[in-house]
């Protein structure tokens, strides 16, 4: 069999890269980048330091599968490309509807949790892109992830040129700010690779100053032990909040957006086209007494396919009680 000339292969790769990026945008993703699948040497050094200081708090799963985090080829052998997409979830709703005059009776929900659970919304779109990759390169293998595996998603987003990791640790894009979810496709297919984006935080320290609990212990380093989303979403309902968190919840019932709300790059946010991320029942906050009155059947029905189900009803009630103290 005769081999295709080098120039022809390069042209084919250019066209396929442009095609798959355009296809990902057609699927509804705002940003698409591709990184070469190489071991994450520097990133793992920083991640290991963060773990060694105990900043992952009770998130024990972060200690496991380090070989997969280090090298995605330990997940999918012969992976050549890591395709990263950003799904915008910004909607024009406000944290508290204007008719709520007595804010103290309400608990705020983090913006990412206003709509349907992204774990349900994003994977089918990633699978469409994966199928398109296999249509372009018939022998290619793929594996998709949405916050579902031992992958350093943010670090891959940086490598793929989606944005830089801000001092609050979220990825920021100059085009759309930071209100987006990340999706990842590992593939054995080869594409052209993007360059990382420069860090544009500069001398800004708005997020460090605004964090209600001082959880951003140094630029780019968040201590989950102090971070409100860790306590209000990830901990078991029977865990009491430590006093420095309990006294500084700043009306957050589920998650916290303060560090992103103050980030100047979020002036560039755009409204999402994805209807699933609009606030369910127009709710961006919940009345604390109504949370405390919830019955299990109502909770299960009302928050089916909502990220709020993660804290379980007992966790949401624990959060509401902490806000009423
Ligand atoms: S999410 Fe809230 S608590 Fe956590 S670092 Fe950001 S501002 Fe601080
Ligand atoms: S608030 Fe300022 S320092 Fe923090 S992530 Fe945004 S630009 Fe960077």
Coordinates of C-alpha atoms and ligand atoms in Angstrom, one line a residue:
X1 CA 0.0 0.0 0.0
X2 CA 1.4 3.4 -0.9
X3 CA 1.6 6.0 1.9
X4 CA 0.0 9.4 1.6
X5 CA 2.6 12.2 1.1
X6 CA 3.5 14.3 4.2
X7 CA 2.0 17.5 2.8
X8 CA -1.3 15.7 2.0
X9 CA -1.5 14.3 5.6
X10 CA -0.9 17.8 7.1
X11 CA -3.6 19.3 4.9
X12 CA -6.0 16.5 6.0
X13 CA -5.2 17.2 9.7
X14 CA -5.8 20.9 9.2
X15 CA -9.1 20.3 7.6
X16 CA -10.2 17.6 10.2
X17 CA -9.2 19.9 13.1
X18 CA -11.2 22.8 11.7
X19 CA -14.1 20.5 11.0
X20 CA -14.3 18.9 14.5
X21 CA -14.0 22.3 16.2
X22 CA -16.8 23.7 14.0
X23 CA -18.9 20.6 14.8
X24 CA -18.4 21.0 18.5
X25 CA -19.6 24.6 18.2
X26 CA -22.7 23.3 16.3
X27 CA -23.3 21.0 19.3
X28 CA -23.6 24.1 21.5
X29 CA -20.2 24.5 23.0
X30 CA -18.8 28.1 23.1
X31 CA -15.1 27.2 23.2
X32 CA -13.2 24.2 21.8
X33 CA -9.5 23.5 22.2
X34 CA -7.3 20.5 21.6
X35 CA -4.1 19.6 23.5
X36 CA -1.6 16.9 22.8
X37 CA -1.9 14.0 25.2
X38 CA 1.4 14.1 27.1
X39 CA 2.1 13.5 30.8
X40 CA 1.2 16.4 33.1
X41 CA 4.6 16.8 34.8
X42 CA 4.4 20.3 36.3
X43 CA 0.6 20.1 36.9
X44 CA 1.0 16.9 39.0
X45 CA 3.7 18.5 41.1
X46 CA 1.3 21.4 42.0
X47 CA -1.6 19.0 42.5
X48 CA 0.5 16.7 44.8
X49 CA 1.5 19.7 46.9
X50 CA -2.1 20.8 47.2
X51 CA -3.1 17.3 48.3
X52 CA -0.1 17.0 50.8
X53 CA -1.4 20.2 52.5
X54 CA -4.8 18.5 53.0
X55 CA -6.6 21.2 50.9
X56 CA -8.8 18.6 49.3
X57 CA -10.5 18.2 52.7
X58 CA -12.7 15.1 52.7
X59 CA -12.6 14.5 49.0
X60 CA -10.7 11.3 49.3
X61 CA -11.3 10.3 45.7
X62 CA -8.8 13.0 44.7
X63 CA -6.0 10.9 46.3
X64 CA -6.7 7.9 44.1
X65 CA -5.9 7.1 40.5
X66 CA -2.9 9.4 40.3
X67 CA -1.4 7.5 37.4
X68 CA -4.5 8.4 35.3
X69 CA -4.3 12.0 36.3
X70 CA -0.6 12.1 35.4
X71 CA -1.1 10.5 32.0
X72 CA -4.4 10.0 30.3
X73 CA -2.9 7.1 28.3
X74 CA -3.4 5.1 31.6
X75 CA -7.1 5.6 30.9
X76 CA -7.3 5.2 27.1
X77 CA -4.1 3.6 25.7
X78 CA -2.6 5.4 22.8
X79 CA -4.5 8.6 23.4
X80 CA -3.0 11.3 21.2
X81 CA -5.4 14.2 21.7
X82 CA -7.4 15.7 24.5
X83 CA -10.3 17.7 23.2
X84 CA -11.7 20.2 25.7
X85 CA -15.0 22.1 25.3
X86 CA -16.6 24.8 27.4
X87 CA -20.4 24.8 27.9
X88 CA -21.6 28.3 28.9
X89 CA -24.3 28.2 31.6
X90 CA -24.7 31.9 32.2
X91 CA -28.3 33.1 32.2
X92 CA -29.6 36.6 32.8
X93 CA -31.5 35.7 36.0
X94 CA -30.4 37.4 39.3
X95 CA -29.3 35.5 42.4
X96 CA -32.4 36.7 44.3
X97 CA -35.5 37.7 42.4
X98 CA -36.3 41.4 42.9
X99 CA -39.6 40.7 44.6
X100 CA -37.8 39.2 47.5
X101 CA -37.5 42.1 49.8
X102 CA -36.4 40.2 52.9
X103 CA -33.3 38.6 51.6
X104 CA -32.4 37.1 54.9
X105 CA -35.3 34.7 54.6
X106 CA -33.7 33.1 51.5
X107 CA -30.6 31.0 50.8
X108 CA -28.8 31.6 47.5
X109 CA -28.2 28.7 45.0
X110 CA -24.9 28.7 43.0
X111 CA -25.5 29.7 39.4
X112 CA -24.4 26.3 38.0
X113 CA -27.2 24.6 39.9
X114 CA -30.1 26.8 38.8
X115 CA -30.9 24.6 35.8
X116 CA -30.7 20.9 35.1
X117 CA -27.8 18.8 36.1
X118 CA -24.9 19.2 33.6
X119 CA -24.0 15.6 34.1
X120 CA -27.2 14.8 32.2
X121 CA -27.0 17.6 29.6
X122 CA -23.4 17.5 28.4
X123 CA -22.5 13.8 27.8
X124 CA -24.9 13.3 24.9
X125 CA -23.3 16.3 23.1
X126 CA -19.8 14.9 23.8
X127 CA -20.9 11.6 22.4
X128 CA -22.0 13.3 19.2
X129 CA -18.5 14.8 18.8
X130 CA -16.9 11.5 19.6
X131 CA -19.0 9.8 16.9
X132 CA -17.9 12.6 14.4
X133 CA -14.3 11.9 15.3
X134 CA -14.8 8.2 14.5
X135 CA -16.5 9.2 11.3
X136 CA -13.4 11.3 10.3
X137 CA -10.9 8.7 11.5
X138 CA -12.5 5.2 11.4
X139 CA -10.0 3.5 13.6
X140 CA -10.1 6.1 16.3
X141 CA -11.1 5.3 19.9
X142 CA -12.7 7.9 22.2
X143 CA -13.7 8.3 25.8
X144 CA -15.8 11.2 27.1
X145 CA -15.8 12.9 30.5
X146 CA -17.9 15.6 32.3
X147 CA -16.4 15.9 35.8
X148 CA -16.8 12.1 36.0
X149 CA -13.3 10.7 36.2
X150 CA -9.7 10.9 37.3
X151 CA -8.8 13.7 34.9
X152 CA -7.3 17.1 35.7
X153 CA -9.9 18.9 33.6
X154 CA -8.9 22.4 34.5
X155 CA -5.2 21.7 33.7
X156 CA -6.2 20.2 30.3
X157 CA -8.4 23.3 29.6
X158 CA -5.3 25.5 30.1
X159 CA -3.2 23.3 27.8
X160 CA -6.0 23.3 25.2
X161 CA -6.1 27.1 25.2
X162 CA -9.6 27.4 26.6
X163 CA -8.4 29.9 29.2
X164 CA -6.1 30.4 32.2
X165 CA -6.6 29.2 35.7
X166 CA -7.6 32.4 37.7
X167 CA -6.5 33.1 41.2
X168 CA -9.9 31.7 42.4
X169 CA -8.8 28.4 40.5
X170 CA -11.6 28.4 38.0
X171 CA -10.8 28.6 34.3
X172 CA -11.4 32.1 32.7
X173 CA -11.8 32.9 29.0
X174 CA -11.2 36.3 27.7
X175 CA -14.2 35.8 25.4
X176 CA -16.9 34.5 27.9
X177 CA -15.6 34.8 31.4
X178 CA -15.8 31.8 33.7
X179 CA -19.4 30.7 33.8
X180 CA -18.9 27.5 32.0
X181 CA -18.7 23.7 32.5
X182 CA -15.8 21.7 31.0
X183 CA -16.2 18.6 28.9
X184 CA -13.4 16.3 27.8
X185 CA -12.9 13.8 25.0
X186 CA -9.9 11.6 25.0
X187 CA -9.1 10.2 21.6
X188 CA -6.5 8.2 19.7
X189 CA -7.1 10.5 16.7
X190 CA -4.5 13.1 15.9
X191 CA -5.3 16.8 15.4
X192 CA -3.5 20.1 15.4
X193 CA -2.9 21.3 18.9
X194 CA -3.7 24.7 20.5
X195 CA -1.3 26.7 22.6
X196 CA -2.0 27.6 26.2
X197 CA -3.4 31.0 27.0
X198 CA -1.5 33.6 29.0
X199 CA -2.7 34.4 32.6
X200 CA -4.6 37.7 32.5
X201 CA -5.3 38.1 36.2
X202 CA -2.5 40.6 36.5
X203 CA -2.5 42.5 39.8
X204 CA -6.2 41.9 40.5
X205 CA -7.0 40.4 43.9
X206 CA -10.8 40.9 43.8
X207 CA -11.6 37.2 44.4
X208 CA -9.2 36.8 47.3
X209 CA -10.6 39.9 49.0
X210 CA -14.2 39.0 48.4
X211 CA -14.1 35.3 49.5
X212 CA -16.3 35.3 52.6
X213 CA -14.3 32.6 54.4
X214 CA -10.7 33.3 53.2
X215 CA -10.7 30.0 51.3
X216 CA -8.3 31.3 48.6
X217 CA -5.3 30.9 50.8
X218 CA -2.9 32.2 48.1
X219 CA -3.4 33.0 44.4
X220 CA -4.6 29.9 42.6
X221 CA -4.8 27.8 45.7
X222 CA -8.2 27.1 47.3
X223 CA -8.5 25.3 50.6
X224 CA -11.6 23.2 50.4
X225 CA -11.7 23.0 54.2
X226 CA -12.8 26.7 54.1
X227 CA -14.7 26.7 50.9
X228 CA -18.5 27.1 51.1
X229 CA -19.4 24.7 48.1
X230 CA -17.4 21.9 49.8
X231 CA -19.4 22.3 53.0
X232 CA -22.8 22.9 51.5
X233 CA -22.6 20.3 48.7
X234 CA -20.0 17.7 49.3
X235 CA -20.2 16.9 53.1
X236 CA -22.5 14.4 54.7
X237 CA -25.7 16.0 56.1
X238 CA -24.6 15.0 59.7
X239 CA -21.4 17.1 59.5
X240 CA -21.7 20.4 61.3
X241 CA -20.0 23.4 59.7
X242 CA -16.9 24.7 61.4
X243 CA -17.5 28.1 63.0
X244 CA -15.5 30.1 60.5
X245 CA -17.7 28.7 57.7
X246 CA -21.0 28.8 59.6
X247 CA -20.5 32.4 60.6
X248 CA -19.6 33.5 57.0
X249 CA -22.0 31.7 54.8
X250 CA -23.1 35.0 53.2
X251 CA -26.6 33.7 52.5
X252 CA -25.3 30.7 50.4
X253 CA -27.5 27.7 50.7
X254 CA -26.0 25.6 48.0
X255 CA -22.5 26.3 46.6
X256 CA -21.0 29.8 46.4
X257 CA -20.3 32.2 43.4
X258 CA -18.8 35.1 45.2
X259 CA -15.3 34.8 43.7
X260 CA -16.7 34.5 40.2
X261 CA -19.3 37.3 40.8
X262 CA -16.6 39.8 41.5
X263 CA -14.2 38.7 38.7
X264 CA -13.9 41.5 36.2
X265 CA -13.6 39.0 33.4
X266 CA -17.2 38.0 33.9
X267 CA -18.2 41.4 32.3
X268 CA -17.7 39.4 29.1
X269 CA -20.3 36.8 30.0
X270 CA -22.9 35.9 27.4
X271 CA -26.3 34.4 27.8
X272 CA -26.3 30.6 27.2
X273 CA -28.3 29.1 24.3
X274 CA -28.8 26.0 26.4
X275 CA -32.4 26.1 27.8
X276 CA -31.5 23.3 30.3
X277 CA -29.4 25.8 32.3
X278 CA -32.1 28.4 32.8
X279 CA -33.4 28.5 36.4
X280 CA -35.8 25.7 37.1
X281 CA -39.1 27.3 38.3
X282 CA -37.3 30.6 38.0
X283 CA -35.7 29.8 41.4
X284 CA -32.2 31.2 42.1
X285 CA -32.7 31.1 45.8
X286 CA -34.9 29.1 48.2
X287 CA -37.0 30.3 51.1
X288 CA -35.3 28.8 54.2
X289 CA -38.5 27.8 55.9
X290 CA -39.8 26.1 52.8
X291 CA -36.5 24.1 52.8
X292 CA -37.0 23.1 56.4
X293 CA -40.6 22.0 55.7
X294 CA -39.6 19.8 52.7
X295 CA -40.8 16.2 52.8
X296 CA -38.7 13.5 51.1
X297 CA -41.3 12.8 48.3
X298 CA -41.5 16.4 47.4
X299 CA -37.7 16.9 47.5
X300 CA -37.2 13.9 45.2
X301 CA -39.8 15.0 42.7
X302 CA -38.9 18.7 42.8
X303 CA -35.1 18.3 42.5
X304 CA -35.1 15.3 40.1
X305 CA -32.3 16.0 37.5
X306 CA -31.3 19.1 39.5
X307 CA -27.7 19.4 40.9
X308 CA -29.4 20.2 44.3
X309 CA -30.2 16.5 44.8
X310 CA -26.4 16.0 45.5
X311 CA -26.6 17.4 49.0
X312 CA -29.7 15.2 49.7
X313 CA -32.7 16.7 51.5
X314 CA -31.0 16.3 54.9
X315 CA -27.9 18.2 53.7
X316 CA -30.1 21.1 52.3
X317 CA -31.9 21.3 55.6
X318 CA -28.6 21.4 57.5
X319 CA -27.5 24.3 55.3
X320 CA -30.8 26.1 55.8
X321 CA -30.5 25.7 59.6
X322 CA -27.0 27.1 59.5
X323 CA -28.3 30.2 57.7
X324 CA -31.1 30.8 60.1
X325 CA -28.7 30.8 63.2
Ligands
LIG1 S1 -16.5 29.5 46.1 FE1 -16.9 31.0 47.7 S2 -15.9 30.1 49.5 FE2 -15.0 29.1 47.8 S3 -13.2 30.3 47.2 FE3 -14.9 31.1 46.0 S4 -15.7 32.8 47.2 FE4 -14.5 31.5 48.5
LIG2 S1 -11.1 38.2 40.4 FE1 -9.2 39.0 39.6 S2 -7.6 37.7 40.5 FE2 -9.5 36.7 40.8 S3 -9.7 35.3 39.0 FE3 -10.7 37.2 38.4 S4 -9.1 38.4 37.4 FE4 -8.1 36.8 38.5

